[in-house]
Structures are given as C-alpha cells and as structure tokens.
C-alpha cells in the first residue's frame, strides 16, 4: 500500500505545529507568502527581517537537506522546469492578490475561524479541483 498519504499527514501536522509555535512564540500569524515578501522587501513592517529570512531558509533548506541525505520522498515533477516556474509565479501572484497563501489563510485563518481565511481556502481549493479536472481532460496530468 502506498504511504504517500502518511507523508502528507506528517507534513500537514508539521505545518500546523510550525504555525502554532510561530503564533505562540512570536505572537504573529504564520503566512509563508508574507514572510517571503518581507525578505524581498526589507522595509516591510511586522516581523524583523532576520526572523523572516531564517523562516524562509528553513522552508527551502530542510527539504534540500533531506534530499541531500537521501531521505527525500523521491518523487519528481511530472512537468518540465518552465511549467514549474510559470506555476510558481502564478501562485505567487495569486497569494499577493489574496493577501495570503495556504499557510496564512488555510492553516491559520481557518483555525481561527476567520471569514477571509475560510473564503480564500474555499476559493483556492475549488480552483485546484477545477485545474486538476481541466488538466486531466486535456491529457496534461495523469
């Protein structure tokens, strides 16, 4: 039996734990897109730049370390790098447009029963389903 769902469950639990630690330890809501934007724009208000930079370093560094140690999941993207870059830019644009990303709205917003977080989560989940269905219909995804 594939263990992908277990890895997803563990990853989700770790994201929730990180959000709780960030909220309890820093008194701030953890939103990855906001923290990344704050690293790019050091004049942004809120969390100090070094704390944002360390968070982003952990976000990128830990998966890279796991892959380097041979403990990575071993899955490869099913599309080429150009598609990944375009997808990443679209996700970044969407997160700025929505004033947050899945970690800010989905994990922190929904858990605090914030109407904006619930609406954003319902929207991106719905469009994610539509995107998968369209990709499958066009033969772009398995």
Tab-separated table of C-alpha atoms in Angstrom:
chain	number	residue	atom	x	y	z
A	1	UNK	CA	0.000	0.000	0.000
A	2	UNK	CA	1.459	3.418	-0.909
A	3	UNK	CA	2.487	5.563	2.030
A	4	UNK	CA	2.012	8.918	0.282
A	5	UNK	CA	-0.963	9.770	2.488
A	6	UNK	CA	1.141	9.196	5.615
A	7	UNK	CA	3.818	11.579	4.362
A	8	UNK	CA	1.130	14.162	3.565
A	9	UNK	CA	-0.355	13.746	7.032
A	10	UNK	CA	3.041	14.186	8.686
A	11	UNK	CA	3.808	17.235	6.515
A	12	UNK	CA	0.449	18.803	7.332
A	13	UNK	CA	0.964	18.170	11.047
A	14	UNK	CA	4.401	19.797	10.882
A	15	UNK	CA	2.991	22.854	9.118
A	16	UNK	CA	0.276	23.120	11.791
A	17	UNK	CA	2.883	22.747	14.536
A	18	UNK	CA	5.063	25.435	12.940
A	19	UNK	CA	2.056	27.774	12.732
A	20	UNK	CA	1.216	27.152	16.398
A	21	UNK	CA	4.814	27.707	17.521
A	22	UNK	CA	5.039	30.893	15.442
A	23	UNK	CA	1.767	32.197	16.899
A	24	UNK	CA	2.542	31.251	20.499
A	25	UNK	CA	6.239	32.150	20.363
A	26	UNK	CA	6.129	35.258	18.196
A	27	UNK	CA	2.533	36.380	18.635
A	28	UNK	CA	2.161	36.548	14.839
A	29	UNK	CA	0.232	34.583	12.239
A	30	UNK	CA	2.475	32.430	10.044
A	31	UNK	CA	1.891	33.207	6.395
A	32	UNK	CA	4.691	31.972	4.159
A	33	UNK	CA	3.950	34.404	1.314
A	34	UNK	CA	4.041	37.373	3.683
A	35	UNK	CA	7.294	36.193	5.242
A	36	UNK	CA	8.881	35.633	1.820
A	37	UNK	CA	7.676	39.051	0.635
A	38	UNK	CA	9.212	40.572	3.767
A	39	UNK	CA	12.589	39.050	2.920
A	40	UNK	CA	12.410	40.530	-0.576
A	41	UNK	CA	11.225	43.929	0.766
A	42	UNK	CA	13.252	44.523	3.949
A	43	UNK	CA	11.325	47.737	4.688
A	44	UNK	CA	8.091	45.809	5.279
A	45	UNK	CA	6.549	46.205	8.709
A	46	UNK	CA	5.937	43.335	11.100
A	47	UNK	CA	8.328	40.508	11.855
A	48	UNK	CA	12.020	41.534	11.822
A	49	UNK	CA	13.929	40.739	8.626
A	50	UNK	CA	16.303	38.192	10.213
A	51	UNK	CA	13.412	36.145	11.595
A	52	UNK	CA	11.732	36.167	8.176
A	53	UNK	CA	14.973	35.166	6.474
A	54	UNK	CA	15.528	32.280	8.911
A	55	UNK	CA	11.967	31.062	8.364
A	56	UNK	CA	12.412	31.125	4.567
A	57	UNK	CA	15.809	29.433	4.894
A	58	UNK	CA	14.163	26.622	6.850
A	59	UNK	CA	11.347	26.425	4.304
A	60	UNK	CA	13.818	25.863	1.475
A	61	UNK	CA	16.763	24.387	3.351
A	62	UNK	CA	15.109	21.475	5.132
A	63	UNK	CA	13.719	19.764	2.015
A	64	UNK	CA	17.062	20.350	0.270
A	65	UNK	CA	18.887	18.801	3.241
A	66	UNK	CA	16.557	15.784	3.267
A	67	UNK	CA	17.115	15.203	-0.448
A	68	UNK	CA	20.899	15.569	0.004
A	69	UNK	CA	20.807	12.997	2.818
A	70	UNK	CA	18.794	10.609	0.675
A	71	UNK	CA	15.720	10.919	2.891
A	72	UNK	CA	13.632	12.747	0.318
A	73	UNK	CA	10.392	11.317	-0.968
A	74	UNK	CA	11.966	10.538	-4.326
A	75	UNK	CA	9.170	11.888	-6.479
A	76	UNK	CA	9.964	14.007	-9.483
A	77	UNK	CA	7.810	16.678	-11.106
A	78	UNK	CA	5.655	15.367	-13.949
A	79	UNK	CA	6.149	18.582	-15.929
A	80	UNK	CA	9.272	20.418	-17.050
A	81	UNK	CA	11.004	23.313	-15.308
A	82	UNK	CA	9.361	26.011	-17.471
A	83	UNK	CA	5.908	24.857	-16.337
A	84	UNK	CA	7.071	24.792	-12.702
A	85	UNK	CA	8.431	28.342	-12.979
A	86	UNK	CA	5.203	29.630	-14.559
A	87	UNK	CA	3.142	27.788	-11.915
A	88	UNK	CA	5.281	29.254	-9.129
A	89	UNK	CA	4.896	32.782	-10.491
A	90	UNK	CA	1.121	32.327	-10.789
A	91	UNK	CA	0.905	31.030	-7.226
A	92	UNK	CA	2.996	33.974	-6.009
A	93	UNK	CA	0.783	36.435	-7.887
A	94	UNK	CA	-2.355	34.774	-6.512
A	95	UNK	CA	-1.068	34.849	-2.950
A	96	UNK	CA	-0.283	38.539	-3.153
A	97	UNK	CA	-3.673	39.195	-4.754
A	98	UNK	CA	-5.436	37.261	-1.953
A	99	UNK	CA	-3.299	38.890	0.769
A	100	UNK	CA	-2.056	35.485	1.859
A	101	UNK	CA	-1.327	31.918	0.923
A	102	UNK	CA	-2.360	28.452	2.003
A	103	UNK	CA	-0.412	28.632	5.246
A	104	UNK	CA	-1.819	32.018	6.200
A	105	UNK	CA	-5.423	31.531	5.103
A	106	UNK	CA	-5.777	27.745	5.102
A	107	UNK	CA	-3.910	26.787	8.250
A	108	UNK	CA	-4.089	29.911	10.394
A	109	UNK	CA	-7.219	31.624	9.032
A	110	UNK	CA	-9.472	28.579	9.084
A	111	UNK	CA	-8.257	27.501	12.525
A	112	UNK	CA	-9.140	30.979	13.861
A	113	UNK	CA	-12.500	30.833	12.035
A	114	UNK	CA	-11.613	33.993	10.120
A	115	UNK	CA	-14.181	34.633	7.345
A	116	UNK	CA	-11.489	35.865	4.940
A	117	UNK	CA	-9.406	32.732	5.573
A	118	UNK	CA	-12.382	30.431	5.050
A	119	UNK	CA	-13.398	32.229	1.826
A	120	UNK	CA	-9.840	32.166	0.466
A	121	UNK	CA	-9.405	28.490	1.330
A	122	UNK	CA	-12.701	27.534	-0.320
A	123	UNK	CA	-11.697	29.528	-3.404
A	124	UNK	CA	-8.238	28.045	-3.910
A	125	UNK	CA	-9.439	24.514	-3.119
A	126	UNK	CA	-12.252	24.894	-5.655
A	127	UNK	CA	-9.957	26.242	-8.349
A	128	UNK	CA	-7.437	23.500	-7.549
A	129	UNK	CA	-10.103	20.881	-8.240
A	130	UNK	CA	-11.089	22.648	-11.467
A	131	UNK	CA	-7.433	22.879	-12.504
A	132	UNK	CA	-6.856	19.152	-11.997
A	133	UNK	CA	-10.036	18.251	-13.865
A	134	UNK	CA	-9.117	20.502	-16.806
A	135	UNK	CA	-5.537	19.167	-16.864
A	136	UNK	CA	-6.813	15.588	-16.918
A	137	UNK	CA	-9.376	16.408	-19.587
A	138	UNK	CA	-6.642	17.911	-21.772
A	139	UNK	CA	-4.317	14.976	-21.087
A	140	UNK	CA	-1.776	17.118	-19.222
A	141	UNK	CA	-1.980	15.186	-15.944
A	142	UNK	CA	-2.381	11.514	-15.024
